[in-house]
XYZ file of N, CA and C in Angstrom:
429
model
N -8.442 27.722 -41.888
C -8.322 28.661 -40.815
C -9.228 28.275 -39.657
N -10.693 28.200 -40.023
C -11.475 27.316 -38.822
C -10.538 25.926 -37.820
N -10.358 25.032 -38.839
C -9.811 24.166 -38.317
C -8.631 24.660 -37.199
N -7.749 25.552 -37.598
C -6.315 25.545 -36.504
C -7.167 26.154 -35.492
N -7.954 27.397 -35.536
C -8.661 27.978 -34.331
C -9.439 26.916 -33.703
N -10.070 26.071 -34.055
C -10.615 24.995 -33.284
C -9.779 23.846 -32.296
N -8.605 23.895 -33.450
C -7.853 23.176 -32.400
C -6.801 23.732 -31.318
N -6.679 25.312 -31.664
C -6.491 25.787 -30.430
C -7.527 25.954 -29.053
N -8.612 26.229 -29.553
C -9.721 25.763 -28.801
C -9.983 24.795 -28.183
N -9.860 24.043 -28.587
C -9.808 22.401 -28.074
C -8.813 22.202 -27.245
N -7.730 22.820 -27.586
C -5.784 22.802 -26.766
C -6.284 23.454 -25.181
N -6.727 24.472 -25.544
C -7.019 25.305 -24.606
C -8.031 24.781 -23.552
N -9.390 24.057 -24.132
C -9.746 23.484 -23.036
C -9.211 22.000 -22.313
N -8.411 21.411 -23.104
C -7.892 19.989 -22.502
C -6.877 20.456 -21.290
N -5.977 22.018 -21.383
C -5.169 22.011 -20.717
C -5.724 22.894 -19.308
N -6.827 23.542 -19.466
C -8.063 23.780 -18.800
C -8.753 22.813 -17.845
N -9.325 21.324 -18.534
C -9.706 20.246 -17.460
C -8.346 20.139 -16.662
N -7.026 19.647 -17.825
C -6.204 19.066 -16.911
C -5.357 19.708 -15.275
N -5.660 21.018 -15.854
C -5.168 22.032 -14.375
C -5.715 21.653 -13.506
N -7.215 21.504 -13.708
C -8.461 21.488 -12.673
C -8.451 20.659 -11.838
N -8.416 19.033 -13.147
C -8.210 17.909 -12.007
C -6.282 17.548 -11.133
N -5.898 18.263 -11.900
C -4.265 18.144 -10.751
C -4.807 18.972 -9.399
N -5.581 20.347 -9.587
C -6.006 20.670 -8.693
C -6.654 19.911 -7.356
N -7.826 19.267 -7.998
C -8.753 18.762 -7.231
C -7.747 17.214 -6.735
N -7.081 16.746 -7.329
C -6.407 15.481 -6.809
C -5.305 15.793 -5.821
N -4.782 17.268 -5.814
C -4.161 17.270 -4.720
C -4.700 18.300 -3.348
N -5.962 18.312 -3.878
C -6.592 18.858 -2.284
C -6.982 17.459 -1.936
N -7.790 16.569 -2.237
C -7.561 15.684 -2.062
C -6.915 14.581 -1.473
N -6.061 14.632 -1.686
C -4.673 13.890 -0.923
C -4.347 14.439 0.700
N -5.050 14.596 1.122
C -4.635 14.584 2.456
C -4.877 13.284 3.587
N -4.698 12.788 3.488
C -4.471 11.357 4.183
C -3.640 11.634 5.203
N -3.649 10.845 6.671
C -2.089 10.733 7.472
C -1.162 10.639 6.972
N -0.199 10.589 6.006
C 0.856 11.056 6.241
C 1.321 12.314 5.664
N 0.262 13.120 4.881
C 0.646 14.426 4.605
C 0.761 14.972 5.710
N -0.280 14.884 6.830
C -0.846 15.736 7.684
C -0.258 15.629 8.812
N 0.867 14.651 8.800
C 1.483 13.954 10.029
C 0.778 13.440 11.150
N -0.560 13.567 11.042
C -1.337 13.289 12.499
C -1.200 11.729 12.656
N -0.882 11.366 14.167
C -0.868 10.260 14.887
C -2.358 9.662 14.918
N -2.342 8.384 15.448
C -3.491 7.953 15.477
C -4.659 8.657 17.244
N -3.325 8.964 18.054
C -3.534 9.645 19.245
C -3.553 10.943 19.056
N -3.985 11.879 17.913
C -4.130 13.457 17.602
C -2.877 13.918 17.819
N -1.661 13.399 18.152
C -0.416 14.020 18.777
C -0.281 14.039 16.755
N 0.228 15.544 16.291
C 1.405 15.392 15.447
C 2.381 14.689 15.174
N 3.182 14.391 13.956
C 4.888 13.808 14.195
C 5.748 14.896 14.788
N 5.201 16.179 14.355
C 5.797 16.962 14.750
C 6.333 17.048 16.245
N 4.904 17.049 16.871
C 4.662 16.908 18.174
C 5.526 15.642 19.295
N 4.951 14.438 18.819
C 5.448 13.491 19.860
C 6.996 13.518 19.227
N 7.512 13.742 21.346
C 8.482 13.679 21.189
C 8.655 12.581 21.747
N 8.430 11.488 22.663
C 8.763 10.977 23.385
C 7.977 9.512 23.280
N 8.134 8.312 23.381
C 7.177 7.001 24.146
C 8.561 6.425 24.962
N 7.322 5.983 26.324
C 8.157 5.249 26.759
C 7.167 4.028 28.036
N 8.076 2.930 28.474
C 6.972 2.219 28.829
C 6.961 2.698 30.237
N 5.500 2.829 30.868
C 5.012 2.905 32.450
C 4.586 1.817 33.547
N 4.960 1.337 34.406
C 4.408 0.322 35.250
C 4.089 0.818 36.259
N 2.924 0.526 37.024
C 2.536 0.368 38.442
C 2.443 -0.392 39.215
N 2.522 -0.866 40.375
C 2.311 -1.791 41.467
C 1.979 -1.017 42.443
N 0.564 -2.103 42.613
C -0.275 -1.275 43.205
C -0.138 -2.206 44.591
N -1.272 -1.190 45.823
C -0.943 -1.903 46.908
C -0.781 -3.257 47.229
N -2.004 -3.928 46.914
C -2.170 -5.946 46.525
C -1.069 -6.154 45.726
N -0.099 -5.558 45.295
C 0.976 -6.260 44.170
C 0.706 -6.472 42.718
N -0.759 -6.318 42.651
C -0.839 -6.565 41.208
C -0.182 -5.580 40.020
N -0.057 -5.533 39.212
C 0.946 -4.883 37.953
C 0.250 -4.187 36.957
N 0.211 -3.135 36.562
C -0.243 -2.658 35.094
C 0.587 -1.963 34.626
N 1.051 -2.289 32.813
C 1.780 -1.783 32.112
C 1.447 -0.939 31.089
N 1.593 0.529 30.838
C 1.173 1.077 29.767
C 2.409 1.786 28.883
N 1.856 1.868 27.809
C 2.791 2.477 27.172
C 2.451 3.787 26.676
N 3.666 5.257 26.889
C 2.471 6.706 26.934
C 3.743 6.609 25.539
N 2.981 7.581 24.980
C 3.373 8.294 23.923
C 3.150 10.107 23.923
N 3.493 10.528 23.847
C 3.803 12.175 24.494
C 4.291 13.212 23.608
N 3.853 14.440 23.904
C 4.790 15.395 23.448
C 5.067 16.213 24.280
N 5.129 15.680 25.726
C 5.507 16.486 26.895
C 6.718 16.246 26.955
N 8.036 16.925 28.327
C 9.190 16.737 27.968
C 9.719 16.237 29.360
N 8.739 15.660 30.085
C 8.856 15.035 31.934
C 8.441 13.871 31.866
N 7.980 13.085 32.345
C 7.320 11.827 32.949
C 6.207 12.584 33.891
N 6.365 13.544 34.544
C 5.206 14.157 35.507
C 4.629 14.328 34.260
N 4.475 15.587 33.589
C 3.684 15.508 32.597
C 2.884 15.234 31.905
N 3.756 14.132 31.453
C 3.280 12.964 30.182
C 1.975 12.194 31.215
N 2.280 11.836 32.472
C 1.585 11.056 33.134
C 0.233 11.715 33.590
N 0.380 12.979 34.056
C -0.465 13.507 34.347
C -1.553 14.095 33.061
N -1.214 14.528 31.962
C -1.824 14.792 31.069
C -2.502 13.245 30.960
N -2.507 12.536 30.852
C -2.498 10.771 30.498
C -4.401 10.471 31.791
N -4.050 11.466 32.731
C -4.629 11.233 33.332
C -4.428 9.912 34.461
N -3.004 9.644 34.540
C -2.510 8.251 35.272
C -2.043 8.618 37.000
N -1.453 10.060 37.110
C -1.091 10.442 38.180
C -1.906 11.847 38.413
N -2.694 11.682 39.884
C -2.265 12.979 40.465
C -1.994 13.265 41.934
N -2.083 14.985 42.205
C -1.298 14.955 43.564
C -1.250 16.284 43.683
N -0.532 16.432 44.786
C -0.430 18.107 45.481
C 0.759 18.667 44.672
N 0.704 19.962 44.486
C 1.940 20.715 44.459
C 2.631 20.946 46.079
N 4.177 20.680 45.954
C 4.664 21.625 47.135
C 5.776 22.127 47.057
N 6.506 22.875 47.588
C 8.372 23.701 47.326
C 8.623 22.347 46.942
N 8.602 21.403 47.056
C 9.829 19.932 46.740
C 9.111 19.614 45.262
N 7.825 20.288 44.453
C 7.681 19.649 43.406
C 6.302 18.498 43.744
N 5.670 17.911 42.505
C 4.405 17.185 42.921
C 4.578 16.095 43.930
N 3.396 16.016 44.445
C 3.667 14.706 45.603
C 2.420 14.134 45.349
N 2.682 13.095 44.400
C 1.565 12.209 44.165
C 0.986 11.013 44.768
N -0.285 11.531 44.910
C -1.325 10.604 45.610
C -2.256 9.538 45.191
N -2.577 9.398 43.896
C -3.033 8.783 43.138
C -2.496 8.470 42.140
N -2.108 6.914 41.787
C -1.678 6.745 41.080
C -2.710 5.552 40.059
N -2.920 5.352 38.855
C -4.118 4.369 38.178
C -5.263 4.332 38.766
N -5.946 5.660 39.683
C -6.806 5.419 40.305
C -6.424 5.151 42.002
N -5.319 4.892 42.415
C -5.473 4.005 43.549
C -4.621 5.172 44.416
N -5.933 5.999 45.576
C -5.191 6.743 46.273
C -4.532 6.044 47.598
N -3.101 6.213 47.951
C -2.549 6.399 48.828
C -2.499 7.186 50.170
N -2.801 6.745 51.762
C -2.864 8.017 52.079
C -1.770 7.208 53.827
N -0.191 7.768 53.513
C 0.631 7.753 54.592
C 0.435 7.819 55.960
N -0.522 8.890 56.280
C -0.728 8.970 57.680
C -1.743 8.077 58.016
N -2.580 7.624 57.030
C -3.517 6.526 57.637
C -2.866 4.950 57.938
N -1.947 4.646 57.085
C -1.406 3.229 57.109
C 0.233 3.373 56.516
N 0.497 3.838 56.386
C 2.141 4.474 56.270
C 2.461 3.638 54.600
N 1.141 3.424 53.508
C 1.522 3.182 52.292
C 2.093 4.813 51.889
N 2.801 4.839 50.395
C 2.857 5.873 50.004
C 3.576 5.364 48.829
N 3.778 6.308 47.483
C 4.180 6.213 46.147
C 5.501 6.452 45.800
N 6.555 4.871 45.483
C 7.424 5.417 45.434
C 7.920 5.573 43.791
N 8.701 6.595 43.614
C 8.607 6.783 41.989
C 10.112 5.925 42.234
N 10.450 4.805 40.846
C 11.276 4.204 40.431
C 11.628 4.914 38.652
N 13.130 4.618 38.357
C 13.586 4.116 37.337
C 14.199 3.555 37.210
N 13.899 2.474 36.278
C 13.897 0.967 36.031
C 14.374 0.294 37.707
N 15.467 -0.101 38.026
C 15.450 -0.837 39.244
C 15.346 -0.077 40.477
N 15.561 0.783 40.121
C 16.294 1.783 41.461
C 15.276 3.146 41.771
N 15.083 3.321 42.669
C 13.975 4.466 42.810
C 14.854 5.714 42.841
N 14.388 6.634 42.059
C 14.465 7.733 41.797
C 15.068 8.769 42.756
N 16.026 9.505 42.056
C 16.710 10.431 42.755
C 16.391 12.303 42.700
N 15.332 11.611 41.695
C 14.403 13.668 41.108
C 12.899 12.439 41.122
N 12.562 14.163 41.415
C 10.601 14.299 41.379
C 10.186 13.383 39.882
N 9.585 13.060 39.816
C 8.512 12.958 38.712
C 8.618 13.884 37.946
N 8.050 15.541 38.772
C 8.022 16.380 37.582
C 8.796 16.841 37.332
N 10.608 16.735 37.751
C 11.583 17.226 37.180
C 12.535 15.803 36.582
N 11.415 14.672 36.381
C 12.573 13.713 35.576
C 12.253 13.618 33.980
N 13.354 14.551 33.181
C 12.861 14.308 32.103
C 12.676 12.562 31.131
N 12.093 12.279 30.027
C 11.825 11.335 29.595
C 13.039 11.258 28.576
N 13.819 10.170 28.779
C 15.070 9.273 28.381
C 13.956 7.855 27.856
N 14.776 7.833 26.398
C 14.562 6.669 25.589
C 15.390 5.574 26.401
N 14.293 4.245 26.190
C 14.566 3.473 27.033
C 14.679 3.215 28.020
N 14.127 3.812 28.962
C 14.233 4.323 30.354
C 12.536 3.844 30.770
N 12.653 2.662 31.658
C 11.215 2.101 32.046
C 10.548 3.087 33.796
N 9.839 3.515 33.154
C 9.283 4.343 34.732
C 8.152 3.535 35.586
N 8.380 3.514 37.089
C 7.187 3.124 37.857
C 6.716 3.790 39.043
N 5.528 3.651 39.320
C 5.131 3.812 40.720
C 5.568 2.234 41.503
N 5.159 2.478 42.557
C 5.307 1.677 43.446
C 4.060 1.906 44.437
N 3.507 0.962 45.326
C 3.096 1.318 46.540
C 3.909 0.301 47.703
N 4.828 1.509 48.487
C 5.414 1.286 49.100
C 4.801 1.275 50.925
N 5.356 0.178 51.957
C 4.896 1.038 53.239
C 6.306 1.199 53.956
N 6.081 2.414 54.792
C 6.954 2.548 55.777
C 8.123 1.645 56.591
């Protein structure tokens, strides 16, 4: 009689550790890909969007970045990015800075022209939403 009560005893605590550690091994387990987090804090949930950005700046020289986003514009994405900014006006943003490099029209008639891919743009920045595959640029354009 000792004996079976002992080895219910014994039953009872093996199935006791074993709860514990399934427990502790799956708090545990949280690594990126439970948690979906990006290496940029964006969720999977979150990013909806990458796509590639170019500038040409006044001298001609080129910089290419690539944003990754969970905004649903190119104004947006860019401006959160910290890459563009600019005035609000009734027509939507009118950006003045672009990678740093302000533009200013009435002094020398440069100014920012927004492109996609070859052809410059027929909507604002902040009303062009972000299309896969779709390469966006500034420009510095003059008069």
């Amino acid at each position: 009689m000792k004996k079976t009560n002992f080895k219910k005893l014994l039953s009872l605590i093996v199935c006791v550790v074993l709860v514990a550690a399934m427990a502790l091994t799956s708090i545990g387990c949280k690594d990126n890909a439970t948690t979906g987090e990006m290496s940029s804090g964006i969720t999977a949930t979150q990013a909806k969007a990458e796509f590639d950005f170019t500038v040409v700046h006044k001298d001609g020289s080129e910089k290419s970045i690539k944003i990754t986003t969970d905004k649903s514009t190119v104004g947006e994405a860019l401006q959160a990015e910290g890459i563009i900014t600019g005035d609000q006006s009734e027509y939507g943003l009118f950006v003045k800075t672009v990678d740093g490099e302000t533009l200013d029209y009435d002094a020398d008639g440069y100014w920012w022209a927004f492109y996609i891919g070859d052809e410059q743009a027929m909507t604002g920045v902040a009303k062009t939403p972000i299309e896969k595959g779709k390469i966006y640029s500034f420009k510095a354009e003059k008069a």
